[in-house]
Amino acid sequence: MFKPQRVIFETGTLDYELGRSLYSHFSSSGIEINQCALNRVKSCIPGEDFSSLYKHGKQTLVIGVKKSLSFQSCKPSAHYQLPLVSGCVGQCEYCYLNTQLGDKPFVRVYVNIDDILNRADKYIQERLPESTIFEGAATSDPIPVEPYTGALKTCINFFANQKNARFRFVTKFTDIDSLLDLEHNKHTEIRFSLNTNNIISTYEHKTASAEKRIEAVGKVAKAGYPIGFLIAPVFIYEGWKEDYKNLLIKLRNTLDDDTAKNASFEIITHRYTERAKNKILEIFPDTTLDMINENRKFKFGQFGYGKYVYPKEAIAEVKEFFTKEINQIFGEGTIKYII
Ligand code: SF4
């Protein structure tokens, strides 16, 4: 479970019941506590340069009130992002949040979950009779802070009663016990982001091991949730095929036939932008991440900036490998996409 070094309460959070109970919890645990306005949060976190701000920010929990209730779109995996948490306690070297959150690497949770769900309800009504899908992990991994906020629990209960909406989120963590007994009505899909132990131990600092994640997969599957797997980023290194195949076999062995047949796979090969590379090198100057542009193919993305992907032949090999293995181990029809 995530134990922050400091907790910052933004102005107004103590007007909410969750804010007050978190305040009482953290004040009795001896953790450093600050109170300040949203625009002063950064000044309560030590660190002059980007790298030390990252280090201290990752140990900081900010408790806030979500004021802007206009949800971002979340194509192609969902219609909207559900803003429950921003930031993540993990320290994956390749993480997209390094660029997206920039100098705000702290974890921020919200005390007004009811306001957020009321807004979600309006979006659902606007899209009727179409269904609306919400993604709960677009700018965060919400699981490590779940024991504090219970936000996912509240959302799973909310979506269980929605005929025309579904909820999904993805995680690399395992604090899922409080979600196991909920009446979810299969309206929430829990996805696990997985990788080989080689990649996890080298690049996914402060996250759960593959074994622990697979154990959590087993629990969530037993609780009847629809489940999915995000294998990302896939790296090509010596022995990659053997490692990924072992991962798939271990995963299959924890699931019964029905769950395995209904699981979904999303497979994404490693890629980076020049901007991400520069940020990563600032935080992890000794990284061994393969970011040699000459080894990659430059591809223009849909948002106007380019990224460096594996060459065409390598991607074809990854596609062939995962298609064959997943079809054999899990059955056909479980792969959503491989890119
Ligand atoms: Fe980023 Fe996910 Fe790693 Fe958190 S767990 S640092 S969100 S990649």
GROMACS .gro file of C-alpha atoms and ligand atoms in nm:
model
  347
    1MET     CA    1   0.000   0.000   0.000
    2PHE     CA    2   0.125   0.349  -0.087
    3LYS     CA    3   0.257   0.536   0.217
    4PRO     CA    4   0.317   0.901   0.123
    5GLN     CA    5   0.592   1.104   0.286
    6ARG     CA    6   0.381   1.417   0.284
    7VAL     CA    7   0.015   1.493   0.230
    8ILE     CA    8  -0.110   1.828   0.107
    9PHE     CA    9  -0.470   1.932   0.163
   10GLU     CA   10  -0.587   2.195  -0.082
   11THR     CA   11  -0.809   2.473   0.043
   12GLY     CA   12  -1.172   2.361   0.064
   13THR     CA   13  -1.107   1.988   0.099
   14LEU     CA   14  -1.203   1.986   0.468
   15ASP     CA   15  -1.555   2.094   0.371
   16TYR     CA   16  -1.607   1.738   0.248
   17GLU     CA   17  -1.649   1.429   0.462
   18LEU     CA   18  -1.377   1.237   0.275
   19GLY     CA   19  -1.139   1.532   0.320
   20ARG     CA   20  -1.200   1.539   0.694
   21SER     CA   21  -1.160   1.165   0.739
   22LEU     CA   22  -0.834   1.165   0.540
   23TYR     CA   23  -0.712   1.460   0.749
   24SER     CA   24  -0.783   1.276   1.069
   25HIS     CA   25  -0.620   0.958   0.935
   26PHE     CA   26  -0.298   1.126   0.824
   27SER     CA   27  -0.267   1.359   1.126
   28SER     CA   28  -0.264   1.060   1.356
   29SER     CA   29  -0.004   0.875   1.149
   30GLY     CA   30   0.277   1.127   1.195
   31ILE     CA   31   0.311   1.205   0.823
   32GLU     CA   32   0.405   1.562   0.723
   33ILE     CA   33   0.085   1.755   0.646
   34ASN     CA   34   0.040   2.087   0.470
   35GLN     CA   35  -0.261   2.291   0.377
   36CYS     CA   36  -0.252   2.532   0.086
   37ALA     CA   37  -0.429   2.664  -0.222
   38LEU     CA   38  -0.408   2.463  -0.544
   39ASN     CA   39  -0.168   2.712  -0.704
   40ARG     CA   40   0.071   2.682  -0.405
   41VAL     CA   41   0.095   2.302  -0.402
   42LYS     CA   42   0.426   2.291  -0.588
   43SER     CA   43   0.589   2.521  -0.335
   44CYS     CA   44   0.511   2.267  -0.055
   45ILE     CA   45   0.714   1.998  -0.232
   46PRO     CA   46   1.094   2.010  -0.203
   47GLY     CA   47   1.309   1.989  -0.515
   48GLU     CA   48   1.474   2.256  -0.731
   49ASP     CA   49   1.529   2.069  -1.053
   50PHE     CA   50   1.302   1.841  -1.249
   51SER     CA   51   1.469   1.524  -1.127
   52SER     CA   52   1.443   1.599  -0.753
   53LEU     CA   53   1.091   1.739  -0.794
   54TYR     CA   54   1.006   1.404  -0.954
   55LYS     CA   55   1.157   1.211  -0.662
   56HIS     CA   56   0.974   1.413  -0.393
   57GLY     CA   57   0.656   1.455  -0.598
   58LYS     CA   58   0.616   1.079  -0.629
   59GLN     CA   59   0.612   1.059  -0.245
   60THR     CA   60   0.345   1.329  -0.216
   61LEU     CA   61  -0.028   1.281  -0.196
   62VAL     CA   62  -0.238   1.587  -0.276
   63ILE     CA   63  -0.599   1.593  -0.163
   64GLY     CA   64  -0.803   1.826  -0.381
   65VAL     CA   65  -1.148   1.927  -0.499
   66LYS     CA   66  -1.216   1.862  -0.867
   67LYS     CA   67  -1.343   2.196  -0.992
   68SER     CA   68  -1.340   2.164  -1.369
   69LEU     CA   69  -1.603   1.905  -1.442
   70SER     CA   70  -1.560   1.899  -1.813
   71PHE     CA   71  -1.430   1.552  -1.900
   72GLN     CA   72  -1.163   1.495  -2.164
   73SER     CA   73  -1.237   1.254  -2.445
   74CYS     CA   74  -1.053   0.922  -2.436
   75LYS     CA   75  -1.050   0.774  -2.782
   76PRO     CA   76  -1.026   0.496  -2.888
   77SER     CA   77  -1.065   0.297  -2.566
   78ALA     CA   78  -1.354   0.494  -2.411
   79HIS     CA   79  -1.573   0.799  -2.470
   80TYR     CA   80  -1.456   0.997  -2.168
   81GLN     CA   81  -1.185   1.002  -1.906
   82LEU     CA   82  -1.331   0.976  -1.556
   83PRO     CA   83  -1.108   1.209  -1.353
   84LEU     CA   84  -1.065   1.025  -1.022
   85VAL     CA   85  -0.690   1.051  -0.970
   86SER     CA   86  -0.407   1.225  -1.146
   87GLY     CA   87  -0.047   1.104  -1.125
   88CYS     CA   88   0.090   0.772  -1.012
   89VAL     CA   89   0.314   0.639  -0.738
   90GLY     CA   90   0.490   0.409  -0.984
   91GLN     CA   91   0.818   0.518  -1.138
   92CYS     CA   92   0.820   0.348  -1.474
   93GLU     CA   93   1.102   0.494  -1.679
   94TYR     CA   94   0.906   0.499  -2.004
   95CYS     CA   95   0.581   0.634  -1.851
   96TYR     CA   96   0.374   0.876  -2.062
   97LEU     CA   97   0.297   1.075  -1.746
   98ASN     CA   98   0.660   1.193  -1.737
   99THR     CA   99   0.573   1.417  -2.030
  100GLN     CA  100   0.205   1.464  -1.967
  101LEU     CA  101   0.226   1.581  -1.605
  102GLY     CA  102   0.569   1.743  -1.642
  103ASP     CA  103   0.653   1.934  -1.325
  104LYS     CA  104   0.347   1.802  -1.136
  105PRO     CA  105   0.447   1.441  -1.072
  106PHE     CA  106   0.251   1.416  -0.745
  107VAL     CA  107  -0.058   1.201  -0.697
  108ARG     CA  108  -0.375   1.406  -0.664
  109VAL     CA  109  -0.705   1.257  -0.549
  110TYR     CA  110  -1.043   1.426  -0.516
  111VAL     CA  111  -1.281   1.448  -0.223
  112ASN     CA  112  -1.589   1.536  -0.432
  113ILE     CA  113  -1.641   1.202  -0.606
  114ASP     CA  114  -2.020   1.255  -0.599
  115ASP     CA  115  -1.984   1.574  -0.809
  116ILE     CA  116  -1.771   1.380  -1.059
  117LEU     CA  117  -2.028   1.102  -1.085
  118ASN     CA  118  -2.314   1.351  -1.118
  119ARG     CA  119  -2.131   1.499  -1.413
  120ALA     CA  120  -2.074   1.150  -1.557
  121ASP     CA  121  -2.448   1.094  -1.532
  122LYS     CA  122  -2.511   1.406  -1.742
  123TYR     CA  123  -2.273   1.278  -2.012
  124ILE     CA  124  -2.454   0.943  -2.008
  125GLN     CA  125  -2.794   1.115  -2.052
  126GLU     CA  126  -2.663   1.330  -2.336
  127ARG     CA  127  -2.552   1.026  -2.537
  128LEU     CA  128  -2.868   0.817  -2.495
  129PRO     CA  129  -2.971   0.584  -2.647
  130GLU     CA  130  -2.600   0.515  -2.714
  131SER     CA  131  -2.392   0.366  -2.434
  132THR     CA  132  -2.107   0.563  -2.283
  133ILE     CA  133  -1.776   0.417  -2.169
  134PHE     CA  134  -1.559   0.589  -1.907
  135GLU     CA  135  -1.188   0.524  -1.850
  136GLY     CA  136  -1.066   0.560  -1.492
  137ALA     CA  137  -0.691   0.538  -1.553
  138ALA     CA  138  -0.624   0.783  -1.833
  139THR     CA  139  -0.387   1.004  -1.633
  140SER     CA  140  -0.306   0.781  -1.340
  141ASP     CA  141  -0.299   0.438  -1.190
  142PRO     CA  142  -0.590   0.466  -0.944
  143ILE     CA  143  -0.530   0.145  -0.746
  144PRO     CA  144  -0.249   0.246  -0.502
  145VAL     CA  145  -0.463   0.525  -0.353
  146GLU     CA  146  -0.787   0.327  -0.350
  147PRO     CA  147  -0.744   0.219   0.014
  148TYR     CA  148  -0.752   0.592   0.108
  149THR     CA  149  -1.030   0.726  -0.112
  150GLY     CA  150  -1.253   0.429  -0.200
  151ALA     CA  151  -1.314   0.615  -0.529
  152LEU     CA  152  -1.313   0.305  -0.748
  153LYS     CA  153  -1.548   0.129  -0.512
  154THR     CA  154  -1.792   0.421  -0.533
  155CYS     CA  155  -1.765   0.424  -0.912
  156ILE     CA  156  -1.808   0.048  -0.950
  157ASN     CA  157  -2.126   0.070  -0.738
  158PHE     CA  158  -2.246   0.365  -0.946
  159PHE     CA  159  -2.185   0.194  -1.281
  160ALA     CA  160  -2.338  -0.133  -1.160
  161ASN     CA  161  -2.674   0.048  -1.171
  162GLN     CA  162  -2.623   0.212  -1.509
  163LYS     CA  163  -2.794   0.048  -1.805
  164ASN     CA  164  -2.621   0.264  -2.061
  165ALA     CA  165  -2.271   0.312  -1.927
  166ARG     CA  166  -1.963   0.107  -1.857
  167PHE     CA  167  -1.646   0.171  -1.663
  168ARG     CA  168  -1.292   0.044  -1.715
  169PHE     CA  169  -0.950   0.105  -1.572
  170VAL     CA  170  -0.604  -0.046  -1.591
  171THR     CA  171  -0.343  -0.107  -1.324
  172LYS     CA  172   0.004  -0.237  -1.246
  173PHE     CA  173  -0.081  -0.265  -0.875
  174THR     CA  174  -0.260  -0.512  -0.652
  175ASP     CA  175  -0.456  -0.326  -0.378
  176ILE     CA  176  -0.781  -0.468  -0.513
  177ASP     CA  177  -0.922  -0.654  -0.212
  178SER     CA  178  -1.183  -0.387  -0.129
  179LEU     CA  179  -1.332  -0.432  -0.481
  180LEU     CA  180  -1.380  -0.807  -0.471
  181ASP     CA  181  -1.714  -0.828  -0.292
  182LEU     CA  182  -1.894  -0.554  -0.483
  183GLU     CA  183  -2.207  -0.613  -0.688
  184HIS     CA  184  -2.050  -0.488  -1.009
  185ASN     CA  185  -2.301  -0.648  -1.250
  186LYS     CA  186  -2.009  -0.695  -1.491
  187HIS     CA  187  -2.032  -0.324  -1.580
  188THR     CA  188  -1.668  -0.257  -1.485
  189GLU     CA  189  -1.378  -0.406  -1.675
  190ILE     CA  190  -1.055  -0.435  -1.480
  191ARG     CA  191  -0.744  -0.453  -1.697
  192PHE     CA  192  -0.398  -0.543  -1.577
  193SER     CA  193  -0.091  -0.401  -1.738
  194LEU     CA  194   0.165  -0.681  -1.756
  195ASN     CA  195   0.518  -0.731  -1.865
  196THR     CA  196   0.802  -0.979  -1.822
  197ASN     CA  197   0.989  -0.976  -1.492
  198ASN     CA  198   1.297  -0.870  -1.682
  199ILE     CA  199   1.121  -0.549  -1.796
  200ILE     CA  200   0.942  -0.492  -1.465
  201SER     CA  201   1.260  -0.515  -1.258
  202THR     CA  202   1.459  -0.299  -1.499
  203TYR     CA  203   1.209  -0.024  -1.584
  204GLU     CA  204   0.887  -0.041  -1.379
  205HIS     CA  205   1.016   0.079  -1.043
  206LYS     CA  206   0.784   0.074  -0.740
  207THR     CA  207   0.520  -0.136  -0.914
  208ALA     CA  208   0.409  -0.492  -0.831
  209SER     CA  209   0.597  -0.794  -0.968
  210ALA     CA  210   0.446  -1.000  -1.249
  211GLU     CA  211   0.365  -1.278  -0.997
  212LYS     CA  212   0.176  -1.040  -0.767
  213ARG     CA  213  -0.016  -0.889  -1.058
  214ILE     CA  214  -0.111  -1.235  -1.184
  215GLU     CA  215  -0.226  -1.328  -0.834
  216ALA     CA  216  -0.448  -1.017  -0.834
  217VAL     CA  217  -0.579  -1.113  -1.180
  218GLY     CA  218  -0.688  -1.447  -1.033
  219LYS     CA  219  -0.879  -1.273  -0.751
  220VAL     CA  220  -1.051  -1.026  -0.981
  221ALA     CA  221  -1.145  -1.305  -1.224
  222LYS     CA  222  -1.292  -1.508  -0.938
  223ALA     CA  223  -1.496  -1.205  -0.836
  224GLY     CA  224  -1.657  -1.221  -1.182
  225TYR     CA  225  -1.529  -0.892  -1.330
  226PRO     CA  226  -1.471  -0.877  -1.704
  227ILE     CA  227  -1.093  -0.869  -1.737
  228GLY     CA  228  -0.841  -0.751  -1.990
  229PHE     CA  229  -0.465  -0.746  -2.031
  230LEU     CA  230  -0.250  -0.471  -2.159
  231ILE     CA  231   0.093  -0.602  -2.248
  232ALA     CA  232   0.283  -0.281  -2.290
  233PRO     CA  233   0.530  -0.170  -2.378
  234VAL     CA  234   0.662  -0.480  -2.551
  235PHE     CA  235   1.040  -0.464  -2.575
  236ILE     CA  236   1.254  -0.670  -2.806
  237TYR     CA  237   1.556  -0.799  -2.618
  238GLU     CA  238   1.752  -1.123  -2.604
  239GLY     CA  239   1.512  -1.396  -2.498
  240TRP     CA  240   1.196  -1.178  -2.531
  241LYS     CA  241   0.988  -1.448  -2.696
  242GLU     CA  242   1.057  -1.701  -2.424
  243ASP     CA  243   0.984  -1.449  -2.148
  244TYR     CA  244   0.657  -1.325  -2.298
  245LYS     CA  245   0.546  -1.681  -2.371
  246ASN     CA  246   0.611  -1.780  -2.006
  247LEU     CA  247   0.412  -1.477  -1.894
  248LEU     CA  248   0.116  -1.581  -2.110
  249ILE     CA  249   0.130  -1.938  -1.981
  250LYS     CA  250   0.142  -1.828  -1.615
  251LEU     CA  251  -0.150  -1.597  -1.678
  252ARG     CA  252  -0.354  -1.871  -1.845
  253ASN     CA  253  -0.286  -2.108  -1.556
  254THR     CA  254  -0.454  -1.872  -1.309
  255LEU     CA  255  -0.779  -1.850  -1.508
  256ASP     CA  256  -1.061  -2.093  -1.565
  257ASP     CA  257  -1.156  -2.176  -1.925
  258ASP     CA  258  -1.449  -1.938  -1.939
  259THR     CA  259  -1.257  -1.636  -1.808
  260ALA     CA  260  -0.963  -1.709  -2.040
  261LYS     CA  261  -1.192  -1.726  -2.342
  262ASN     CA  262  -1.354  -1.392  -2.256
  263ALA     CA  263  -1.039  -1.199  -2.164
  264SER     CA  264  -0.911  -0.931  -2.399
  265PHE     CA  265  -0.556  -0.845  -2.499
  266GLU     CA  266  -0.414  -0.512  -2.606
  267ILE     CA  267  -0.050  -0.530  -2.712
  268ILE     CA  268   0.158  -0.216  -2.767
  269THR     CA  269   0.522  -0.216  -2.876
  270HIS     CA  270   0.759   0.038  -2.724
  271ARG     CA  271   0.764   0.383  -2.883
  272TYR     CA  272   0.875   0.729  -2.776
  273THR     CA  273   0.868   1.088  -2.889
  274GLU     CA  274   1.171   1.315  -2.886
  275ARG     CA  275   1.006   1.517  -2.608
  276ALA     CA  276   0.949   1.206  -2.395
  277LYS     CA  277   1.307   1.094  -2.451
  278ASN     CA  278   1.442   1.427  -2.324
  279LYS     CA  279   1.221   1.416  -2.013
  280ILE     CA  280   1.316   1.054  -1.940
  281LEU     CA  281   1.687   1.137  -1.970
  282GLU     CA  282   1.642   1.423  -1.723
  283ILE     CA  283   1.484   1.195  -1.463
  284PHE     CA  284   1.676   0.876  -1.539
  285PRO     CA  285   2.009   0.989  -1.689
  286ASP     CA  286   2.148   0.633  -1.678
  287THR     CA  287   1.846   0.467  -1.833
  288THR     CA  288   1.911   0.167  -2.054
  289LEU     CA  289   1.581   0.216  -2.237
  290ASP     CA  290   1.638   0.159  -2.606
  291MET     CA  291   1.595   0.514  -2.736
  292ILE     CA  292   1.854   0.524  -3.013
  293ASN     CA  293   1.672   0.698  -3.293
  294GLU     CA  294   1.882   0.524  -3.559
  295ASN     CA  295   1.744   0.187  -3.445
  296ARG     CA  296   1.388   0.302  -3.494
  297LYS     CA  297   1.151   0.415  -3.763
  298PHE     CA  298   1.010   0.767  -3.737
  299LYS     CA  299   0.635   0.775  -3.778
  300PHE     CA  300   0.404   1.076  -3.785
  301GLY     CA  301   0.120   1.041  -3.533
  302GLN     CA  302  -0.239   1.160  -3.567
  303PHE     CA  303  -0.179   1.456  -3.334
  304GLY     CA  304   0.084   1.617  -3.552
  305TYR     CA  305   0.396   1.500  -3.369
  306GLY     CA  306   0.611   1.204  -3.465
  307LYS     CA  307   0.727   0.905  -3.265
  308TYR     CA  308   1.002   0.651  -3.290
  309VAL     CA  309   0.867   0.297  -3.328
  310TYR     CA  310   1.038  -0.035  -3.395
  311PRO     CA  311   1.117  -0.100  -3.764
  312LYS     CA  312   0.844  -0.260  -3.975
  313GLU     CA  313   1.001  -0.608  -3.976
  314ALA     CA  314   1.034  -0.609  -3.594
  315ILE     CA  315   0.671  -0.506  -3.547
  316ALA     CA  316   0.563  -0.777  -3.790
  317GLU     CA  317   0.758  -1.031  -3.585
  318VAL     CA  318   0.593  -0.911  -3.261
  319LYS     CA  319   0.249  -0.933  -3.424
  320GLU     CA  320   0.315  -1.283  -3.554
  321PHE     CA  321   0.449  -1.401  -3.219
  322PHE     CA  322   0.164  -1.270  -3.002
  323THR     CA  323  -0.108  -1.369  -3.248
  324LYS     CA  324   0.016  -1.726  -3.258
  325GLU     CA  325   0.081  -1.763  -2.883
  326ILE     CA  326  -0.235  -1.590  -2.759
  327ASN     CA  327  -0.454  -1.781  -3.005
  328GLN     CA  328  -0.295  -2.106  -2.895
  329ILE     CA  329  -0.293  -2.039  -2.521
  330PHE     CA  330  -0.617  -1.838  -2.479
  331GLY     CA  331  -0.813  -1.910  -2.794
  332GLU     CA  332  -0.900  -1.702  -3.098
  333GLY     CA  333  -1.090  -1.376  -3.070
  334THR     CA  334  -0.924  -1.249  -2.754
  335ILE     CA  335  -0.684  -1.003  -2.921
  336LYS     CA  336  -0.819  -0.649  -2.957
  337TYR     CA  337  -0.515  -0.507  -3.130
  338ILE     CA  338  -0.138  -0.533  -3.160
  339ILE     CA  339   0.046  -0.218  -3.259
  340SF4    FE1  340   0.311   0.533  -1.541
  340SF4    FE2  341   0.154   0.317  -1.519
  340SF4    FE3  342   0.406   0.311  -1.435
  340SF4    FE4  343   0.226   0.455  -1.306
  340SF4     S1  344   0.228   0.234  -1.326
  340SF4     S2  345   0.435   0.519  -1.356
  340SF4     S3  346   0.099   0.530  -1.475
  340SF4     S4  347   0.337   0.338  -1.648
   0.00000   0.00000   0.00000
